[in-house]
Amino acid sequence: MSKVHNYSAGPCILPQEVLQQAAAAVTNFDNLDLSILEISHRSTSFVKVADSAIAMVKEMLSVPEGYSVLFLQGGASTGFLMTIYNLLTENGKAAYSDTGTWSSKAIKEAQRFGNIDIVSSSKDKNYNYIPKGFDIPSDADFYHFTSNNTIFGTQYKEFPEFDGVKVCDMSSDIFSRQINVADFDLIYAGAQKNLGPAGATLYIVKDEIFGRSGRNIPAMMDFKVHASKESMFNTPPVYSIYVAMLNLEHMLKNGGLSTYENLAQQRAKMLYSEIDSNPLFKGTAAIEDRSNMNACFALTDDSLKEQFDKMWNEANISGIKGHRSVGGYRASMYNALPLESVEVLVNVMKKLNS
Ligand SMILES: *Cc1c(COP(=O)(O)O)cnc(C)c1O
């Protein structure tokens, strides 16, 4: 067991069991006497890994027929671009919600290509809430939003409704909550937040939207190309997919999505209860929109900073410094974070107030 309580915002904590299996495969993968780092992505042993990773994503999220699951390179930031190449028509427009740094970045990329309608934004209050009750024009080529705002600690508790093509960046809360994949046309997520190590990006694409933009799409940006080659149009991020597969296996063994949804709710409840009851702390996000994954909070009296920082450091807590755009603290509680780690943090907060 690691003694460090790892609250890293990303790349994220992974289960010890997964790390051990991943380490063993670096020297001897699948009893081949070869490393996972030095074999062909088209070898039987690795194709089996990729196939089972895809099958387990489908199982975890109950992905219906008619969707392709892809593991590609380039991070969620490339997902911003792939969304546009595949879905934005030459003279069309797209609708976006701006709820934080990552949605702003997605918008910025989209604006290079066409007419973008920002249908809701929480920029006026430094993104500390989720806008509600806005209209999405029915003639938009697609609507894009970010389910969990990793930096500002807000999360949609209910997803916006839109009858057209719906796209969601779920990088930082995928596999932590039940979702109905059929409500979406495209879901994407950088693996390093809640699935595995950096390097792989997960795409769940409705096959119906292939080539929807009518653009001359560069092959590497084209979902149809990647789907027709089962994510092996070019060399996929082999090791990253392998570790993600181990983690999916681990999560399914532990009860799948309902276990992790439950855990996420328990961790969040424990930490937010302390933030709300301890007079030395305050939460920075609107209460009803608080993220179960990334809890942002601050000291009510900044002169206690040095003392608090020393205390959590001594308790072997790592990674709770807030992002520079919010300040304060951010505790990222991804799937592999044990409840025990939250207990340790809560106890440090209590001790500061005693
Ligand atoms: C981290 C993050 C990104 C960026 O992911 P990269 O894989 O680094 O490109 C995008 N969206 C969200 C919600 C994130 O948390």
CSV table of N, CA, C and O in Angstrom, one decimal, residues 82-186:
chain,number,residue,atom,x,y,z
A,82,MET,N,-11.2,17.2,-33.1
A,82,MET,CA,-11.9,16.1,-33.8
A,82,MET,C,-13.4,16.4,-33.8
A,82,MET,O,-14.0,16.1,-34.8
A,83,THR,N,-13.9,17.0,-32.8
A,83,THR,CA,-15.3,17.4,-32.7
A,83,THR,C,-15.6,18.2,-33.9
A,83,THR,O,-16.6,18.0,-34.6
A,84,ILE,N,-14.8,19.3,-34.1
A,84,ILE,CA,-15.0,20.2,-35.2
A,84,ILE,C,-14.9,19.6,-36.5
A,84,ILE,O,-15.8,19.7,-37.4
A,85,TYR,N,-13.8,18.9,-36.8
A,85,TYR,CA,-13.6,18.3,-38.1
A,85,TYR,C,-14.7,17.4,-38.5
A,85,TYR,O,-15.1,17.3,-39.6
A,86,ASN,N,-15.2,16.7,-37.5
A,86,ASN,CA,-16.2,15.7,-37.9
A,86,ASN,C,-17.7,16.2,-37.8
A,86,ASN,O,-18.6,15.6,-38.5
A,87,LEU,N,-17.9,17.3,-37.1
A,87,LEU,CA,-19.3,17.7,-36.9
A,87,LEU,C,-19.7,19.1,-37.4
A,87,LEU,O,-20.8,19.4,-37.6
A,88,LEU,N,-18.7,20.0,-37.6
A,88,LEU,CA,-19.0,21.4,-37.9
A,88,LEU,C,-19.0,21.5,-39.5
A,88,LEU,O,-18.0,21.4,-40.1
A,89,THR,N,-20.2,21.8,-40.0
A,89,THR,CA,-20.2,22.0,-41.5
A,89,THR,C,-19.6,23.3,-41.9
A,89,THR,O,-19.4,24.2,-41.1
A,90,GLU,N,-19.2,23.5,-43.2
A,90,GLU,CA,-18.4,24.6,-43.6
A,90,GLU,C,-19.1,26.0,-43.2
A,90,GLU,O,-18.4,26.9,-42.8
A,91,ASN,N,-20.3,26.1,-43.4
A,91,ASN,CA,-21.0,27.4,-43.1
A,91,ASN,C,-21.9,27.3,-41.9
A,91,ASN,O,-22.7,28.2,-41.7
A,92,GLY,N,-21.8,26.2,-41.2
A,92,GLY,CA,-22.7,26.0,-40.1
A,92,GLY,C,-22.2,26.7,-38.8
A,92,GLY,O,-21.2,27.4,-38.8
A,93,LYS,N,-23.0,26.5,-37.7
A,93,LYS,CA,-22.6,27.0,-36.5
A,93,LYS,C,-22.7,26.0,-35.4
A,93,LYS,O,-23.5,25.0,-35.6
A,94,ALA,N,-22.0,26.1,-34.3
A,94,ALA,CA,-22.1,25.2,-33.2
A,94,ALA,C,-22.3,25.9,-31.9
A,94,ALA,O,-22.0,27.1,-31.8
A,95,ALA,N,-23.0,25.2,-31.0
A,95,ALA,CA,-23.3,25.8,-29.7
A,95,ALA,C,-22.4,25.2,-28.6
A,95,ALA,O,-22.2,24.0,-28.6
A,96,TYR,N,-21.9,26.1,-27.8
A,96,TYR,CA,-21.0,25.6,-26.7
A,96,TYR,C,-21.5,26.3,-25.4
A,96,TYR,O,-21.9,27.4,-25.3
A,97,SER,N,-21.3,25.5,-24.3
A,97,SER,CA,-21.4,26.1,-22.9
A,97,SER,C,-20.0,26.4,-22.4
A,97,SER,O,-19.1,25.5,-22.5
A,98,ASP,N,-19.8,27.5,-21.8
A,98,ASP,CA,-18.5,27.9,-21.3
A,98,ASP,C,-18.5,27.8,-19.8
A,98,ASP,O,-19.0,28.7,-19.1
A,99,THR,N,-18.0,26.7,-19.2
A,99,THR,CA,-18.1,26.5,-17.8
A,99,THR,C,-16.7,26.4,-17.1
A,99,THR,O,-16.6,25.9,-16.0
A,100,GLY,N,-15.7,26.8,-17.8
A,100,GLY,CA,-14.3,26.8,-17.2
A,100,GLY,C,-13.2,26.7,-18.3
A,100,GLY,O,-13.5,26.7,-19.5
A,101,THR,N,-12.0,26.5,-17.8
A,101,THR,CA,-10.8,26.5,-18.6
A,101,THR,C,-10.9,25.6,-19.8
A,101,THR,O,-10.7,25.9,-20.9
A,102,TRP,N,-11.4,24.3,-19.5
A,102,TRP,CA,-11.4,23.3,-20.6
A,102,TRP,C,-12.5,23.6,-21.6
A,102,TRP,O,-12.2,23.5,-22.9
A,103,SER,N,-13.6,24.1,-21.2
A,103,SER,CA,-14.6,24.4,-22.2
A,103,SER,C,-14.2,25.7,-23.0
A,103,SER,O,-14.4,25.8,-24.2
A,104,SER,N,-13.5,26.6,-22.3
A,104,SER,CA,-13.0,27.8,-23.0
A,104,SER,C,-12.0,27.4,-24.1
A,104,SER,O,-12.0,28.0,-25.2
A,105,LYS,N,-11.2,26.5,-23.8
A,105,LYS,CA,-10.2,26.0,-24.7
A,105,LYS,C,-10.8,25.3,-25.9
A,105,LYS,O,-10.4,25.5,-27.1
A,106,ALA,N,-11.9,24.6,-25.6
A,106,ALA,CA,-12.6,23.9,-26.7
A,106,ALA,C,-13.2,24.9,-27.6
A,106,ALA,O,-13.2,24.8,-28.9
A,107,ILE,N,-13.8,26.0,-27.0
A,107,ILE,CA,-14.4,27.1,-27.8
A,107,ILE,C,-13.4,27.8,-28.7
A,107,ILE,O,-13.6,28.1,-29.8
A,108,LYS,N,-12.3,28.1,-28.1
A,108,LYS,CA,-11.2,28.8,-28.8
A,108,LYS,C,-10.8,28.0,-30.1
A,108,LYS,O,-10.6,28.6,-31.1
A,109,GLU,N,-10.7,26.7,-29.9
A,109,GLU,CA,-10.3,25.9,-31.1
A,109,GLU,C,-11.4,25.9,-32.1
A,109,GLU,O,-11.2,26.1,-33.3
A,110,ALA,N,-12.7,25.8,-31.7
A,110,ALA,CA,-13.8,25.8,-32.6
A,110,ALA,C,-13.9,27.1,-33.4
A,110,ALA,O,-14.2,27.2,-34.5
A,111,GLN,N,-13.6,28.2,-32.7
A,111,GLN,CA,-13.7,29.6,-33.3
A,111,GLN,C,-12.7,29.7,-34.5
A,111,GLN,O,-12.9,30.6,-35.3
A,112,ARG,N,-11.7,28.9,-34.5
A,112,ARG,CA,-10.8,29.0,-35.7
A,112,ARG,C,-11.5,28.5,-36.9
A,112,ARG,O,-11.0,28.8,-38.1
A,113,PHE,N,-12.5,27.7,-36.8
A,113,PHE,CA,-13.2,27.0,-37.9
A,113,PHE,C,-14.5,27.6,-38.3
A,113,PHE,O,-15.0,27.3,-39.4
A,114,GLY,N,-15.2,28.3,-37.4
A,114,GLY,CA,-16.5,28.7,-37.8
A,114,GLY,C,-17.2,29.5,-36.7
A,114,GLY,O,-16.6,30.0,-35.8
A,115,ASN,N,-18.5,29.6,-36.9
A,115,ASN,CA,-19.4,30.5,-36.1
A,115,ASN,C,-19.8,29.7,-34.8
A,115,ASN,O,-20.5,28.7,-34.9
A,116,ILE,N,-19.4,30.3,-33.7
A,116,ILE,CA,-19.6,29.6,-32.4
A,116,ILE,C,-20.6,30.4,-31.6
A,116,ILE,O,-20.3,31.6,-31.3
A,117,ASP,N,-21.6,29.8,-31.2
A,117,ASP,CA,-22.6,30.4,-30.3
A,117,ASP,C,-22.4,30.0,-28.9
A,117,ASP,O,-22.6,28.8,-28.6
A,118,ILE,N,-22.0,30.9,-28.0
A,118,ILE,CA,-21.8,30.5,-26.6
A,118,ILE,C,-23.2,30.7,-25.9
A,118,ILE,O,-23.6,31.8,-25.6
A,119,VAL,N,-23.8,29.5,-25.7
A,119,VAL,CA,-25.2,29.6,-25.3
A,119,VAL,C,-25.4,29.8,-23.8
A,119,VAL,O,-26.4,30.1,-23.3
A,120,SER,N,-24.3,29.5,-23.0
A,120,SER,CA,-24.3,29.7,-21.6
A,120,SER,C,-22.9,29.9,-21.1
A,120,SER,O,-22.0,29.2,-21.7
A,121,SER,N,-22.7,30.7,-20.1
A,121,SER,CA,-21.4,30.9,-19.5
A,121,SER,C,-21.4,31.2,-18.1
A,121,SER,O,-22.4,31.9,-17.6
A,122,SER,N,-20.5,30.8,-17.3
A,122,SER,CA,-20.4,31.2,-15.9
A,122,SER,C,-19.1,32.0,-15.7
A,122,SER,O,-18.6,32.1,-14.5
A,123,LYS,N,-18.6,32.6,-16.7
A,123,LYS,CA,-17.4,33.3,-16.7
A,123,LYS,C,-17.5,34.5,-15.7
A,123,LYS,O,-16.6,35.0,-15.1
A,124,ASP,N,-18.8,35.1,-15.7
A,124,ASP,CA,-19.0,36.3,-14.8
A,124,ASP,C,-18.6,36.1,-13.4
A,124,ASP,O,-18.4,37.0,-12.6
A,125,LYS,N,-18.7,34.8,-12.9
A,125,LYS,CA,-18.3,34.6,-11.5
A,125,LYS,C,-17.2,33.6,-11.4
A,125,LYS,O,-17.1,32.7,-10.5
A,126,ASN,N,-16.2,33.8,-12.2
A,126,ASN,CA,-15.0,33.0,-12.3
A,126,ASN,C,-15.4,31.5,-12.2
A,126,ASN,O,-14.7,30.7,-11.6
A,127,TYR,N,-16.4,31.2,-13.0
A,127,TYR,CA,-16.8,29.8,-13.3
A,127,TYR,C,-17.1,29.0,-12.0
A,127,TYR,O,-16.8,27.8,-11.9
A,128,ASN,N,-17.7,29.7,-11.0
A,128,ASN,CA,-18.0,28.9,-9.8
A,128,ASN,C,-19.4,28.3,-9.8
A,128,ASN,O,-19.8,27.8,-8.7
A,129,TYR,N,-20.1,28.3,-10.9
A,129,TYR,CA,-21.4,27.6,-10.9
A,129,TYR,C,-21.7,27.1,-12.3
A,129,TYR,O,-20.9,27.4,-13.3
A,130,ILE,N,-22.7,26.3,-12.4
A,130,ILE,CA,-23.2,25.7,-13.7
A,130,ILE,C,-24.4,26.5,-14.2
A,130,ILE,O,-25.4,26.5,-13.5
A,131,PRO,N,-24.3,27.2,-15.3
A,131,PRO,CA,-25.5,27.9,-15.8
A,131,PRO,C,-26.7,26.9,-16.1
A,131,PRO,O,-26.4,25.8,-16.6
A,132,LYS,N,-27.9,27.4,-15.9
A,132,LYS,CA,-29.1,26.5,-16.1
A,132,LYS,C,-30.1,27.3,-16.9
A,132,LYS,O,-30.1,28.6,-16.9
A,133,GLY,N,-31.0,26.6,-17.5
A,133,GLY,CA,-32.2,27.3,-18.2
A,133,GLY,C,-31.8,28.1,-19.4
A,133,GLY,O,-32.3,29.3,-19.5
A,134,PHE,N,-31.0,27.7,-20.2
A,134,PHE,CA,-30.6,28.4,-21.4
A,134,PHE,C,-31.1,27.7,-22.7
A,134,PHE,O,-31.5,26.5,-22.6
A,135,ASP,N,-31.2,28.4,-23.8
A,135,ASP,CA,-31.7,27.8,-25.0
A,135,ASP,C,-30.5,27.4,-25.9
A,135,ASP,O,-29.6,28.1,-26.0
A,136,ILE,N,-30.7,26.3,-26.6
A,136,ILE,CA,-29.7,25.9,-27.6
A,136,ILE,C,-30.4,26.0,-29.0
A,136,ILE,O,-31.4,25.3,-29.1
A,137,PRO,N,-29.9,26.8,-29.9
A,137,PRO,CA,-30.6,26.9,-31.2
A,137,PRO,C,-30.7,25.6,-31.9
A,137,PRO,O,-29.7,24.8,-31.9
A,138,SER,N,-31.9,25.3,-32.4
A,138,SER,CA,-32.1,23.9,-32.9
A,138,SER,C,-31.3,23.7,-34.2
A,138,SER,O,-31.1,22.6,-34.7
A,139,ASP,N,-30.9,24.8,-34.9
A,139,ASP,CA,-30.1,24.7,-36.1
A,139,ASP,C,-28.6,24.5,-35.9
A,139,ASP,O,-27.9,24.5,-36.9
A,140,ALA,N,-28.2,24.4,-34.7
A,140,ALA,CA,-26.7,24.3,-34.4
A,140,ALA,C,-26.3,22.9,-34.9
A,140,ALA,O,-27.0,21.9,-34.7
A,141,ASP,N,-25.1,22.8,-35.5
A,141,ASP,CA,-24.6,21.5,-36.0
A,141,ASP,C,-24.5,20.6,-34.8
A,141,ASP,O,-24.6,19.3,-34.9
A,142,PHE,N,-24.1,21.1,-33.7
A,142,PHE,CA,-23.9,20.3,-32.5
A,142,PHE,C,-23.9,21.2,-31.2
A,142,PHE,O,-23.7,22.4,-31.4
A,143,TYR,N,-24.1,20.6,-30.1
A,143,TYR,CA,-23.9,21.3,-28.8
A,143,TYR,C,-22.8,20.6,-28.0
A,143,TYR,O,-22.8,19.4,-27.9
A,144,HIS,N,-21.9,21.4,-27.5
A,144,HIS,CA,-20.8,20.9,-26.7
A,144,HIS,C,-20.8,21.4,-25.3
A,144,HIS,O,-20.9,22.6,-25.1
A,145,PHE,N,-20.6,20.5,-24.3
A,145,PHE,CA,-20.4,20.9,-22.9
A,145,PHE,C,-19.4,20.0,-22.2
A,145,PHE,O,-19.0,19.0,-22.7
A,146,THR,N,-18.9,20.5,-21.1
A,146,THR,CA,-17.9,19.8,-20.3
A,146,THR,C,-18.6,19.3,-19.0
A,146,THR,O,-19.1,20.1,-18.2
A,147,SER,N,-18.7,18.0,-18.8
A,147,SER,CA,-19.6,17.5,-17.7
A,147,SER,C,-19.0,17.8,-16.3
A,147,SER,O,-19.8,18.1,-15.4
A,148,ASN,N,-17.7,17.9,-16.2
A,148,ASN,CA,-17.1,18.2,-14.9
A,148,ASN,C,-16.0,19.2,-15.1
A,148,ASN,O,-15.1,18.9,-15.9
A,149,ASN,N,-16.0,20.3,-14.4
A,149,ASN,CA,-15.0,21.3,-14.6
A,149,ASN,C,-13.8,21.1,-13.6
A,149,ASN,O,-13.9,21.5,-12.4
A,150,THR,N,-12.8,20.4,-14.0
A,150,THR,CA,-11.7,19.9,-13.2
A,150,THR,C,-11.0,21.0,-12.4
A,150,THR,O,-10.6,20.8,-11.3
A,151,ILE,N,-10.9,22.2,-13.0
A,151,ILE,CA,-10.2,23.3,-12.3
A,151,ILE,C,-11.0,24.0,-11.3
A,151,ILE,O,-10.6,24.4,-10.3
A,152,PHE,N,-12.3,24.2,-11.7
A,152,PHE,CA,-13.2,25.1,-10.8
A,152,PHE,C,-14.0,24.3,-9.9
A,152,PHE,O,-14.7,24.8,-9.0
A,153,GLY,N,-14.0,22.9,-10.1
A,153,GLY,CA,-14.8,22.1,-9.1
A,153,GLY,C,-16.3,22.2,-9.2
A,153,GLY,O,-17.0,22.1,-8.2
A,154,THR,N,-16.8,22.3,-10.5
A,154,THR,CA,-18.2,22.3,-10.6
A,154,THR,C,-18.6,21.1,-11.6
A,154,THR,O,-17.7,20.7,-12.4
A,155,GLN,N,-19.8,20.6,-11.5
A,155,GLN,CA,-20.2,19.4,-12.2
A,155,GLN,C,-21.7,19.5,-12.5
A,155,GLN,O,-22.5,19.9,-11.7
A,156,TYR,N,-22.1,19.2,-13.8
A,156,TYR,CA,-23.5,19.1,-14.1
A,156,TYR,C,-24.1,18.0,-13.3
A,156,TYR,O,-23.7,16.8,-13.5
A,157,LYS,N,-25.2,18.2,-12.5
A,157,LYS,CA,-25.9,17.1,-11.9
A,157,LYS,C,-26.9,16.6,-12.8
A,157,LYS,O,-27.2,15.4,-12.8
A,158,GLU,N,-27.5,17.5,-13.7
A,158,GLU,CA,-28.3,17.0,-14.7
A,158,GLU,C,-27.8,17.6,-16.0
A,158,GLU,O,-27.4,18.7,-16.1
A,159,PHE,N,-27.8,16.8,-17.1
A,159,PHE,CA,-27.2,17.2,-18.3
A,159,PHE,C,-28.2,18.1,-19.1
A,159,PHE,O,-29.4,17.8,-19.1
A,160,PRO,N,-27.7,19.1,-19.8
A,160,PRO,CA,-28.6,19.9,-20.6
A,160,PRO,C,-29.2,19.1,-21.7
A,160,PRO,O,-28.7,18.1,-22.2
A,161,GLU,N,-30.5,19.5,-22.0
A,161,GLU,CA,-31.2,18.7,-23.1
A,161,GLU,C,-31.0,19.4,-24.4
A,161,GLU,O,-31.1,20.6,-24.5
A,162,PHE,N,-30.9,18.6,-25.4
A,162,PHE,CA,-30.8,19.1,-26.8
A,162,PHE,C,-31.1,17.9,-27.7
A,162,PHE,O,-30.6,16.8,-27.6
A,163,ASP,N,-32.0,18.2,-28.7
A,163,ASP,CA,-32.5,17.2,-29.6
A,163,ASP,C,-31.5,16.9,-30.7
A,163,ASP,O,-31.5,15.8,-31.3
A,164,GLY,N,-30.6,17.8,-31.0
A,164,GLY,CA,-29.6,17.6,-32.0
A,164,GLY,C,-28.4,16.8,-31.6
A,164,GLY,O,-28.5,16.0,-30.7
A,165,VAL,N,-27.3,17.0,-32.3
A,165,VAL,CA,-26.1,16.3,-32.0
A,165,VAL,C,-25.4,16.8,-30.7
A,165,VAL,O,-25.2,18.0,-30.6
A,166,LYS,N,-25.3,15.9,-29.7
A,166,LYS,CA,-24.8,16.3,-28.4
A,166,LYS,C,-23.4,15.7,-28.2
A,166,LYS,O,-23.2,14.5,-28.3
A,167,VAL,N,-22.5,16.6,-27.8
A,167,VAL,CA,-21.1,16.2,-27.5
A,167,VAL,C,-20.7,16.6,-26.1
A,167,VAL,O,-21.0,17.7,-25.6
A,168,CYS,N,-20.0,15.7,-25.4
A,168,CYS,CA,-19.6,16.0,-24.1
A,168,CYS,C,-18.1,15.6,-23.8
A,168,CYS,O,-17.7,14.5,-24.1
A,169,ASP,N,-17.4,16.5,-23.3
A,169,ASP,CA,-16.0,16.3,-22.8
A,169,ASP,C,-16.2,15.7,-21.3
A,169,ASP,O,-16.6,16.5,-20.4
A,170,MET,N,-16.0,14.4,-21.1
A,170,MET,CA,-16.2,13.8,-19.8
A,170,MET,C,-14.9,13.4,-19.2
A,170,MET,O,-14.8,12.5,-18.4
A,171,SER,N,-13.8,14.1,-19.6
A,171,SER,CA,-12.5,13.7,-19.1
A,171,SER,C,-12.4,13.4,-17.6
A,171,SER,O,-11.8,12.5,-17.2
A,172,SER,N,-13.0,14.3,-16.8
A,172,SER,CA,-12.7,14.2,-15.4
A,172,SER,C,-13.8,13.6,-14.6
A,172,SER,O,-13.7,13.5,-13.3
A,173,ASP,N,-14.9,13.1,-15.2
A,173,ASP,CA,-15.9,12.3,-14.4
A,173,ASP,C,-16.4,11.1,-15.0
A,173,ASP,O,-17.3,10.4,-14.4
A,174,ILE,N,-15.8,10.7,-16.1
A,174,ILE,CA,-16.3,9.4,-16.8
A,174,ILE,C,-15.9,8.3,-15.8
A,174,ILE,O,-14.9,8.3,-15.1
A,175,PHE,N,-16.8,7.3,-15.8
A,175,PHE,CA,-16.6,6.1,-14.9
A,175,PHE,C,-16.8,6.4,-13.4
A,175,PHE,O,-16.5,5.6,-12.5
A,176,SER,N,-17.4,7.6,-13.1
A,176,SER,CA,-17.7,7.9,-11.7
A,176,SER,C,-19.2,8.1,-11.5
A,176,SER,O,-19.6,8.4,-10.4
A,177,ARG,N,-20.0,8.0,-12.6
A,177,ARG,CA,-21.4,8.2,-12.5
A,177,ARG,C,-22.1,7.5,-13.6
A,177,ARG,O,-21.5,7.2,-14.7
A,178,GLN,N,-23.4,7.1,-13.4
A,178,GLN,CA,-24.2,6.5,-14.4
A,178,GLN,C,-24.4,7.5,-15.5
A,178,GLN,O,-24.8,8.6,-15.2
A,179,ILE,N,-24.3,7.1,-16.7
A,179,ILE,CA,-24.7,8.0,-17.9
A,179,ILE,C,-25.5,7.1,-18.9
A,179,ILE,O,-25.3,5.9,-18.9
A,180,ASN,N,-26.3,7.8,-19.6
A,180,ASN,CA,-27.0,7.1,-20.7
A,180,ASN,C,-26.3,7.5,-22.0
A,180,ASN,O,-26.6,8.6,-22.5
A,181,VAL,N,-25.5,6.6,-22.5
A,181,VAL,CA,-24.7,6.9,-23.7
A,181,VAL,C,-25.6,7.3,-24.8
A,181,VAL,O,-25.2,8.1,-25.7
A,182,ALA,N,-26.8,6.6,-24.9
A,182,ALA,CA,-27.7,6.9,-26.0
A,182,ALA,C,-28.1,8.4,-26.1
A,182,ALA,O,-28.5,8.8,-27.2
A,183,ASP,N,-28.0,9.1,-25.0
A,183,ASP,CA,-28.3,10.6,-25.0
A,183,ASP,C,-27.2,11.4,-25.8
A,183,ASP,O,-27.4,12.6,-25.9
A,184,PHE,N,-26.1,10.8,-26.1
A,184,PHE,CA,-25.0,11.5,-26.7
A,184,PHE,C,-24.6,11.0,-28.0
A,184,PHE,O,-24.8,9.8,-28.3
A,185,ASP,N,-24.0,11.8,-28.8
A,185,ASP,CA,-23.5,11.4,-30.1
A,185,ASP,C,-22.0,11.2,-30.1
A,185,ASP,O,-21.4,10.5,-30.9
A,186,LEU,N,-21.4,12.0,-29.2
A,186,LEU,CA,-19.9,11.9,-29.0
A,186,LEU,C,-19.6,12.2,-27.6
A,186,LEU,O,-20.0,13.2,-27.0
